[in-house]
Tab-separated table of C-alpha atoms in Angstrom:
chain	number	residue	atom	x	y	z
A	22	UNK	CA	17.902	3.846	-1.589
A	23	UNK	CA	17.012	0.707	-2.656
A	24	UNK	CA	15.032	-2.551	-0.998
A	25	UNK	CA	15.747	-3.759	2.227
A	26	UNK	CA	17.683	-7.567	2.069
A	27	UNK	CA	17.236	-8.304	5.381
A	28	UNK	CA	16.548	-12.059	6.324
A	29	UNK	CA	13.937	-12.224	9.033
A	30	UNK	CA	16.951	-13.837	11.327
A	31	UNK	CA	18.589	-10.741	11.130
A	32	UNK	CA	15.367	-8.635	11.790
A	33	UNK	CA	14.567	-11.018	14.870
A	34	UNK	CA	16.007	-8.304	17.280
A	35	UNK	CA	14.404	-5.373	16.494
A	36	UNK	CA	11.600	-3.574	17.748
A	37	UNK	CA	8.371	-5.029	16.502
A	38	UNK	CA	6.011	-1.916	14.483
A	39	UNK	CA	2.262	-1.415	13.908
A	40	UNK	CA	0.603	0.279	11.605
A	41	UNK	CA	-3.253	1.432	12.196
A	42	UNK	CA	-4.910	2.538	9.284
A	43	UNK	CA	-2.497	0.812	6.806
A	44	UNK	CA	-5.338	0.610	4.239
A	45	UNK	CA	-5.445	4.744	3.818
A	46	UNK	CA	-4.723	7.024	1.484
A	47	UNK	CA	-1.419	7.839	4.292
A	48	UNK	CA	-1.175	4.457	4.666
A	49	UNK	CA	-0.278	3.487	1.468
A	50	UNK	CA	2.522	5.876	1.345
A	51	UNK	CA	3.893	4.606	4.997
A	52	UNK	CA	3.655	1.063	3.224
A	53	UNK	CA	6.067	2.334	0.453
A	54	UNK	CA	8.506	4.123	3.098
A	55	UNK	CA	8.563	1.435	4.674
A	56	UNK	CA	9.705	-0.907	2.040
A	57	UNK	CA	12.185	1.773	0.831
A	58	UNK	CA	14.402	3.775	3.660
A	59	UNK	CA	16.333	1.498	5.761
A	60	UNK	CA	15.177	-1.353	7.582
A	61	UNK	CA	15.060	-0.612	11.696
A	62	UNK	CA	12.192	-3.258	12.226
A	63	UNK	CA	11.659	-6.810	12.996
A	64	UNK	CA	7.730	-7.862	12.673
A	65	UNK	CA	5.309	-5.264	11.028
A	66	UNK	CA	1.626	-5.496	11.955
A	67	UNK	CA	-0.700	-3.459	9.694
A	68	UNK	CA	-3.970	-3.084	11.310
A	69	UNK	CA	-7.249	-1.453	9.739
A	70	UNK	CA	-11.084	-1.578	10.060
A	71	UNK	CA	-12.629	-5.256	10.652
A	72	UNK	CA	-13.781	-4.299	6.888
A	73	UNK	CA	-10.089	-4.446	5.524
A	74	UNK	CA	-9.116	-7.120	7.932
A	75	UNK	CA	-8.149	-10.245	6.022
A	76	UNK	CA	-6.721	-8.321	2.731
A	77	UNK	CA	-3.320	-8.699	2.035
A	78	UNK	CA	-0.767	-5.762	1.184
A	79	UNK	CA	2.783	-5.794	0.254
A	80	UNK	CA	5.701	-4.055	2.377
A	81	UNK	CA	9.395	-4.771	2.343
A	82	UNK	CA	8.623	-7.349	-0.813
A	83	UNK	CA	6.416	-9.580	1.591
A	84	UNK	CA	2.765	-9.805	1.469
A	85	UNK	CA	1.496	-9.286	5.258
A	86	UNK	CA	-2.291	-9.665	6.316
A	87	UNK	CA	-4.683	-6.774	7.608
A	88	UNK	CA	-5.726	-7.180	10.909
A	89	UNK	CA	-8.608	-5.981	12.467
A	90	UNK	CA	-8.267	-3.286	15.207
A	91	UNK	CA	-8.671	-4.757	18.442
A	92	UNK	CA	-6.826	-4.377	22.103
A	93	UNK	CA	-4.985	-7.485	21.544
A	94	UNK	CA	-3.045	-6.876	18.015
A	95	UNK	CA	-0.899	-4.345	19.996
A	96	UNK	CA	0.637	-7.059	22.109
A	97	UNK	CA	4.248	-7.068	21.802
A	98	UNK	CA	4.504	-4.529	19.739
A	99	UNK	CA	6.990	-1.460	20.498
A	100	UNK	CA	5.950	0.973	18.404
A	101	UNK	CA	2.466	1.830	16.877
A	102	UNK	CA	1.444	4.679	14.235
A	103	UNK	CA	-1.440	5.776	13.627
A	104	UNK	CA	-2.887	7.688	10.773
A	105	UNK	CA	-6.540	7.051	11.259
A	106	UNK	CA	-9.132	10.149	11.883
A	107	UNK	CA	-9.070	11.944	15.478
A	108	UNK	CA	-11.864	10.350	17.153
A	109	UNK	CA	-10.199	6.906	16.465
A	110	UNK	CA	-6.676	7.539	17.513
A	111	UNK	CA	-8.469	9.446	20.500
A	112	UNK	CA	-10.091	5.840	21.555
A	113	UNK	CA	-7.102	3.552	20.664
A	114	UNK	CA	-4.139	5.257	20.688
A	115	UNK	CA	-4.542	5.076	24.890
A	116	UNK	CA	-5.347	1.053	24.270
A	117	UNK	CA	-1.823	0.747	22.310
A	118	UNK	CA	0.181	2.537	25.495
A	119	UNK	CA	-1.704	0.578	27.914
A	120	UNK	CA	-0.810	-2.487	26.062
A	121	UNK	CA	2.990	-1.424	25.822
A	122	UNK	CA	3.259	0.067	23.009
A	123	UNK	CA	5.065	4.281	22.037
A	124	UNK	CA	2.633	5.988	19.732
A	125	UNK	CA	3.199	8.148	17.193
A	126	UNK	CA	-0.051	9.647	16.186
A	127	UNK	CA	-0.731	11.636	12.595
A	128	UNK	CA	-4.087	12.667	13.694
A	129	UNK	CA	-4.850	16.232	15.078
A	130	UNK	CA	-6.168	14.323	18.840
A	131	UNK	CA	-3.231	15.284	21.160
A	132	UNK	CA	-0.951	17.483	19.008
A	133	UNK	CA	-1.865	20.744	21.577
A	134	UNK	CA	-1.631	18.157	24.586
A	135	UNK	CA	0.886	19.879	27.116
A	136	UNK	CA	2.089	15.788	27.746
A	137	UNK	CA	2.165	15.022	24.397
A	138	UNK	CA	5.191	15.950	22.434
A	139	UNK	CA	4.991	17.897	18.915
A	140	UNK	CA	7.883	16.381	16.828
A	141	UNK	CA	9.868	17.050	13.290
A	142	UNK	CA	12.808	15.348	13.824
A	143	UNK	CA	15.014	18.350	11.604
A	144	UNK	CA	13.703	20.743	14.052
A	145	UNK	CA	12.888	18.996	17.523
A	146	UNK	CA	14.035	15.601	17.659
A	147	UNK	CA	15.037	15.934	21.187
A	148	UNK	CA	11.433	16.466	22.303
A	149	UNK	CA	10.389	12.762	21.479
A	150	UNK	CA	12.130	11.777	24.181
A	151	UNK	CA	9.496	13.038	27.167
A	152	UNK	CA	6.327	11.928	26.424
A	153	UNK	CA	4.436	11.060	29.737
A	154	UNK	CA	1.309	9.798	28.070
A	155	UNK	CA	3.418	7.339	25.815
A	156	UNK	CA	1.910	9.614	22.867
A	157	UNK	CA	4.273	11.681	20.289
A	158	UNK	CA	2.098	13.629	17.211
A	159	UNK	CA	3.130	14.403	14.010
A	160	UNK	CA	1.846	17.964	13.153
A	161	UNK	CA	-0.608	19.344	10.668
A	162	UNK	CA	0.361	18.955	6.835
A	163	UNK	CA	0.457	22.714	6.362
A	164	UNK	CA	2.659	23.069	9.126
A	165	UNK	CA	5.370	20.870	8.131
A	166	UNK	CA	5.307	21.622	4.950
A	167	UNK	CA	7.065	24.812	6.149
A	168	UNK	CA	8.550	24.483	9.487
A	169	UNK	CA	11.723	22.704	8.509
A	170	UNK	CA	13.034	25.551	6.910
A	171	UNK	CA	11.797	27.829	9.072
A	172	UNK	CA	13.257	25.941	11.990
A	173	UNK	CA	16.890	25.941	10.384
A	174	UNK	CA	15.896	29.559	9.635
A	175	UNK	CA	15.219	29.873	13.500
A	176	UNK	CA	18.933	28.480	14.814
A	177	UNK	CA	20.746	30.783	12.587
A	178	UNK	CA	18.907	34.031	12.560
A	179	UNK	CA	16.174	33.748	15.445
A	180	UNK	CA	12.494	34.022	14.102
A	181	UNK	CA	10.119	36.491	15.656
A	182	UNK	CA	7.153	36.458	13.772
A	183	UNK	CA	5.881	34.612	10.570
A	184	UNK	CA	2.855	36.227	8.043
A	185	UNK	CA	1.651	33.499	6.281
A	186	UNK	CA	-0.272	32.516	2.987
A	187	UNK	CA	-0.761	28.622	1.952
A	188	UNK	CA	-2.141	27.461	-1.191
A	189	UNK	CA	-3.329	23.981	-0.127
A	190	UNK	CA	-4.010	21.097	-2.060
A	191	UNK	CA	-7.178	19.020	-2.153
A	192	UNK	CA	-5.931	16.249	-1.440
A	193	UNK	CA	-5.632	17.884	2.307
A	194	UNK	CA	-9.295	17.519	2.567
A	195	UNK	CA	-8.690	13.166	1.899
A	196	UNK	CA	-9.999	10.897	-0.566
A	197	UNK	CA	-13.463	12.984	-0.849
A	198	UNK	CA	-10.923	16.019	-2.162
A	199	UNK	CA	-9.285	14.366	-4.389
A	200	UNK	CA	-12.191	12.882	-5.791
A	201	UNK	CA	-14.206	16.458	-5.801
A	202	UNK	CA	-11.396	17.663	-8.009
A	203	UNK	CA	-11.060	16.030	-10.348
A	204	UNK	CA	-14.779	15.337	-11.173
A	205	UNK	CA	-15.197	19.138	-11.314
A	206	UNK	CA	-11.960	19.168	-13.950
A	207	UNK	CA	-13.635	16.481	-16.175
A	208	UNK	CA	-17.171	18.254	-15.942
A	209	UNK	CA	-15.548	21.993	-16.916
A	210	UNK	CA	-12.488	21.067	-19.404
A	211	UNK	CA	-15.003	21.260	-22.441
A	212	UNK	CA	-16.205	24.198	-22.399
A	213	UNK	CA	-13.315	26.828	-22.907
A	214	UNK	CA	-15.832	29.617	-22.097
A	215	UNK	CA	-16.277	28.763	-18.413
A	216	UNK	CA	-15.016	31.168	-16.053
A	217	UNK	CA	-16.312	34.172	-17.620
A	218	UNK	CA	-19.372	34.981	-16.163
A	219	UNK	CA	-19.948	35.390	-11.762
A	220	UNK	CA	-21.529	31.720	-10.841
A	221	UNK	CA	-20.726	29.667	-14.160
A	222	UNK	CA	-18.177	27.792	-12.810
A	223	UNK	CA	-20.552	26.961	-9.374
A	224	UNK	CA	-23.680	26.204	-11.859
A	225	UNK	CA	-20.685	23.746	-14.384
A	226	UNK	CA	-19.256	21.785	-11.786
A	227	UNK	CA	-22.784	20.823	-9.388
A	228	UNK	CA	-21.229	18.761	-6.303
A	229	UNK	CA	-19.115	20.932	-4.557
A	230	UNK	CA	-17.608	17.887	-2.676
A	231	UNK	CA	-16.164	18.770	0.959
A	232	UNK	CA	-15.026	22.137	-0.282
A	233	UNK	CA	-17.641	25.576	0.320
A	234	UNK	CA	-16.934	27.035	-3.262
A	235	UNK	CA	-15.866	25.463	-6.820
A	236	UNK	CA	-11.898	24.248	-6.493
A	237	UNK	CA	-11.799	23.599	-10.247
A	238	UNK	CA	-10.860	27.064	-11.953
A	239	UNK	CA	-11.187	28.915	-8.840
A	240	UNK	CA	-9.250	29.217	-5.403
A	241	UNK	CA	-11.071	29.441	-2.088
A	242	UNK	CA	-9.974	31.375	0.759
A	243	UNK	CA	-11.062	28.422	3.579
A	244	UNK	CA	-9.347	24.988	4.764
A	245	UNK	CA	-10.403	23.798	8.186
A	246	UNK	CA	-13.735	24.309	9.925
A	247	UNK	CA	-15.340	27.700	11.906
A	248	UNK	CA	-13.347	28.918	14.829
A	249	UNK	CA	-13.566	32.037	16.472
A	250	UNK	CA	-13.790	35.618	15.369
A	251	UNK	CA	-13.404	34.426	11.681
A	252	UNK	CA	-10.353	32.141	12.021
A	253	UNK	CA	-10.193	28.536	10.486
A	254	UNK	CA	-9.072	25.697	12.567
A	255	UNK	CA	-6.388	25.501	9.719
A	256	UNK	CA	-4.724	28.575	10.438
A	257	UNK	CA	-4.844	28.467	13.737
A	258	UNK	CA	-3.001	25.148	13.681
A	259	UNK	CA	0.273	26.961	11.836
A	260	UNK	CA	0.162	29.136	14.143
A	261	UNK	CA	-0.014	27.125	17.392
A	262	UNK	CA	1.713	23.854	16.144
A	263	UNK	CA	4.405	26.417	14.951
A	264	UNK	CA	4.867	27.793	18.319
A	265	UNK	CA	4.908	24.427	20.125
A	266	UNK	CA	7.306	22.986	17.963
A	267	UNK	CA	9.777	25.902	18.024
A	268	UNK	CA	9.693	26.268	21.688
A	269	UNK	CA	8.413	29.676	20.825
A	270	UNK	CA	4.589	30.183	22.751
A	271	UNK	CA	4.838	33.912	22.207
A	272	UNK	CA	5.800	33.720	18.466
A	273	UNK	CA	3.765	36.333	16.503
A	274	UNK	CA	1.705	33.749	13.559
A	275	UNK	CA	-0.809	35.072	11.167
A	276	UNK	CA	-2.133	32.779	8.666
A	277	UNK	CA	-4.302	32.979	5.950
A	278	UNK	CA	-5.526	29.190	4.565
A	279	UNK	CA	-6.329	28.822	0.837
A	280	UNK	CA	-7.639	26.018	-0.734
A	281	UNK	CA	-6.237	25.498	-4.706
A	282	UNK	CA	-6.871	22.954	-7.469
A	283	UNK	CA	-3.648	21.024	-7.116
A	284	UNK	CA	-3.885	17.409	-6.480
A	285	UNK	CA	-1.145	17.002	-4.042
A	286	UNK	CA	1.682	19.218	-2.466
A	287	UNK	CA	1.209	22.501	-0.415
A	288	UNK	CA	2.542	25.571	-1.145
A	289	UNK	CA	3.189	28.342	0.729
A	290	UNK	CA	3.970	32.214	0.743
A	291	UNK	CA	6.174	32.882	4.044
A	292	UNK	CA	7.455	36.519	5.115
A	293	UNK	CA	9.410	35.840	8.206
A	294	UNK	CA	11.089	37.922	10.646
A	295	UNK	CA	14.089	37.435	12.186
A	296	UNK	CA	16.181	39.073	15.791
A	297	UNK	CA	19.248	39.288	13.369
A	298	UNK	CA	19.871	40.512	10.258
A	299	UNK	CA	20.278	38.758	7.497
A	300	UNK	CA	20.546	38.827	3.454
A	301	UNK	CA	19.102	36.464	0.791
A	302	UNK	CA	22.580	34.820	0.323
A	303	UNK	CA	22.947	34.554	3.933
A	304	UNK	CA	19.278	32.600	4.344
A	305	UNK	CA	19.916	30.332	1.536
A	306	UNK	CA	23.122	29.108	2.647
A	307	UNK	CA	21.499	28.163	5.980
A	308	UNK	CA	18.820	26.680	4.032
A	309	UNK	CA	21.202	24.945	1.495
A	310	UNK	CA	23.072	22.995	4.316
A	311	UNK	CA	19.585	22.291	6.417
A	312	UNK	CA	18.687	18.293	6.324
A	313	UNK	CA	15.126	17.953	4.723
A	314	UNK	CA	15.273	21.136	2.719
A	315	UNK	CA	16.361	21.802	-0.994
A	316	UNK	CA	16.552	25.501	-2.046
A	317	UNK	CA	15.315	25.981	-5.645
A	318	UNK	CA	15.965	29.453	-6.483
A	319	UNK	CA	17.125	31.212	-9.754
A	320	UNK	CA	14.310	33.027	-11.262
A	321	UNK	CA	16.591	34.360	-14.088
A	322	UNK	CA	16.236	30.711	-15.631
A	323	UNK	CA	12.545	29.765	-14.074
A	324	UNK	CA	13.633	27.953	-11.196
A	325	UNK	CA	11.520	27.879	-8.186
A	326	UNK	CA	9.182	24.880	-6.087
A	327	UNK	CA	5.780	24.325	-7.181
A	328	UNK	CA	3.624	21.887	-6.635
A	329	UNK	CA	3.751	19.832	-10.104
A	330	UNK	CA	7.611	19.369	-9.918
A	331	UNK	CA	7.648	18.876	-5.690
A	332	UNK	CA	4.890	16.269	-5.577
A	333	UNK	CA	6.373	12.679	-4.647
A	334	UNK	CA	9.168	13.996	-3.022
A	335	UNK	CA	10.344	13.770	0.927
A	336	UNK	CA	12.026	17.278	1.306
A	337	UNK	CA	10.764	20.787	1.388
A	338	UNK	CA	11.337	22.462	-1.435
A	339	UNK	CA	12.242	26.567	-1.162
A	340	UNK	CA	12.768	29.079	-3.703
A	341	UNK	CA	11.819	32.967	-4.337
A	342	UNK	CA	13.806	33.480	-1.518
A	343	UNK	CA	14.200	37.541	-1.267
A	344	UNK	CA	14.842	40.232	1.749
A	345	UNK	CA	12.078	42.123	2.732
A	346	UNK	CA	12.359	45.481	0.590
A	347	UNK	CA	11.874	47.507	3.728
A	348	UNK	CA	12.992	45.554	6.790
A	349	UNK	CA	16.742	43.666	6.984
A	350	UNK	CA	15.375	41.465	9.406
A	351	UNK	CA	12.910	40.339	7.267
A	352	UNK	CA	12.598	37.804	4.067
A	353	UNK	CA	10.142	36.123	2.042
A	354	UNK	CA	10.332	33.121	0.513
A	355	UNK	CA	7.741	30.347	-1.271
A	356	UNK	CA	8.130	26.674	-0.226
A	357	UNK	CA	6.458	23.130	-1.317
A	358	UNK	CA	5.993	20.180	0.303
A	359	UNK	CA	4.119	17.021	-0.714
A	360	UNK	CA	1.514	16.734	1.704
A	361	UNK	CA	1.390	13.042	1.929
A	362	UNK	CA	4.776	11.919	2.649
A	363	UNK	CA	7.058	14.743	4.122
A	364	UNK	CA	3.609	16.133	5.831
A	365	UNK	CA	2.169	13.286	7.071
A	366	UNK	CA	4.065	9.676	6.462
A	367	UNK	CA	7.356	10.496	6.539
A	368	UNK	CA	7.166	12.555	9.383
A	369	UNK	CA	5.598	9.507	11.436
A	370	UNK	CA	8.054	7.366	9.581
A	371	UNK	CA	11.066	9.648	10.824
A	372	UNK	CA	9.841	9.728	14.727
A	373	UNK	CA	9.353	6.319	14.578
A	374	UNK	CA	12.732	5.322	13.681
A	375	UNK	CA	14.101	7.681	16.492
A	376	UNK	CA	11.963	5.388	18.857
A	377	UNK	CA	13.727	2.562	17.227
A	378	UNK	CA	17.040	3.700	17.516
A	379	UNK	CA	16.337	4.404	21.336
A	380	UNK	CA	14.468	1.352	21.568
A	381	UNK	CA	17.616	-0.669	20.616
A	382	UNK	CA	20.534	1.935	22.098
């Protein structure tokens, strides 16, 4: 799609946005949606830290100035999004409603809130419209880097229970990932012999970063922090944002969270369950025809999602899509998702132009 063209006479009627946290790592990609998918807004306020306040950044070919977060820079506005750490959006996302404005939050503060809505717009878009706290979240990364097509999975066949196995990229853990990553790269591509003896890579690569094991050369069974009996708050949040989003509280979730040396884009291993029947053609025609979903799949010739060719890219990507050997309600399939955009941006992008649309109906 290309640049918006609209003069700022012609934007003078539309709902005025805000963006908190415009100077992050999600930031930067909301900046570039912005300035690429179609124009819904008038003004657009990016707010940050009183550190960033003052620098200038460039969205929809204008350079617009930082402003510090403060009560007052949500005056006027209609619609605020957040992508700022929990305990901020915890402290001013209630500010921004008091002060007028709809949020739509990307941190994890309210996204198990009974009065806050859980929203992907391919899935749920309906939902965004109650939201008696003025709040709507954007799930987890991991979760939406699946639920899309399971959700188009859902309306045609009915899903019962989901077994599931990410391979998450470091970049879920932020800027300190990334960075951990590829320092540990750099520090063991020399020596060709690494990885051959228990410990070498752990003594090779020093800081660990915000990870418990080497990433670099290794995988590592852990994303999230302690929860009970063993679980990670990561897989618990598939399995509860799942169930919120698809209406479903009973739906059966297991999840098991791995951590993998890939920059950005999540991947992950899904055996689903289904009340109908169904057959591998019949799942990816659904999938084929679902918005935000492109099926991938002819192993014959090497075609399937992963993470190197998905990364940078708004849909989900599915492929290895097969019926269970010894269930016919069953299938498995592998899907990719960058991270940043589809599982956190665009997302918040997406819900934000349904409050626009509403805004202006």
């Amino acid at each position: 799609m290309s640049a918006p063209t609209d003069t700022a006479a012609a934007r003078a009627g539309r709902p005025t946005l805000a963006v908190v946290g415009a100077t992050g790592a999600v930031g930067t990609v909301m900046l570039d949606l912005l300035s690429t998918r179609e124009d819904v807004w008038g003004e657009i306020r990016l707010i940050a830290s009183p550190r960033s306040a003052g620098r200038r950044l460039r969205v929809r070919d204008e350079d617009v100035e930082v402003l510090a977060l403060a009560p007052e820079v949500f005056d006027g506005v209609d619609v605020a999004m957040f992508d700022v750490p929990d305990e901020v959006s915890k402290e001013w996302a209630p500010v921004a409603v008091e002060r007028g404005a709809i949020v739509v939050d990307n941190s994890g503060a309210f996204r198990m809130d009974a009065d806050v809505p859980l929203v992907v717009p391919e899935v749920n878009a309906a939902a965004a419209r109650r939201r008696p706290r003025g709040i709507i979240s954007n799930p987890n990364c991991t979760t939406l880097s699946m639920i899309v097509a399971i959700g188009a999975l859902h309306r045609a066949f009915g899903v019962r229970e989901l077994v599931v196995a990410s391979y998450q990229a470091a970049s879920g853990a932020g800027q300190s990932g990334i960075d951990a990553l590829q320092d540990q790269l750099a520090k063991v591509a020399s020596d060709r012999n690494l990885g051959s003896r228990a410990g070498d890579v752990r003594a090779a690569v020093g800081d660990l970063g915000p990870f418990p094991a080497p990433l670099a050369l290794n995988v590592v069974p852990w994303a999230g922090s302690l929860k009970d009996d063993g679980w990670s708050s990561e897989e618990l949040k598939v399995r509860n944002e799942s169930r919120k989003i698809l209406g479903l509280p009973e739906l059966r979730v297991t999840a098991t969270c791995v951590r993998v040396p890939v920059i950005t884009t999540h991947s992950l291993s899904v055996h689903a369950v289904f009340e109908q029947e169904l057959t591998a053609a019949s799942a990816r025609e659904v999938l084929a025809s679902a918005p935000g979903v492109v099926v991938s799949d002819d192993p014959a010739k090497a075609e399937f999602p992963t993470p190197a060719d998905v990364v940078g890219t708004d849909p989900t990507w599915v492929g290895r899509i097969r019926r269970s050997l010894d269930d016919p309600h069953g299938l498995e399939l592998f899907l990719c998702g960058d991270n940043l955009r589809k599982g956190a941006a665009l997302n918040t992008a997406q819900i934000a132009e349904l409050l626009a649309e509403e805004l202006t109906a």
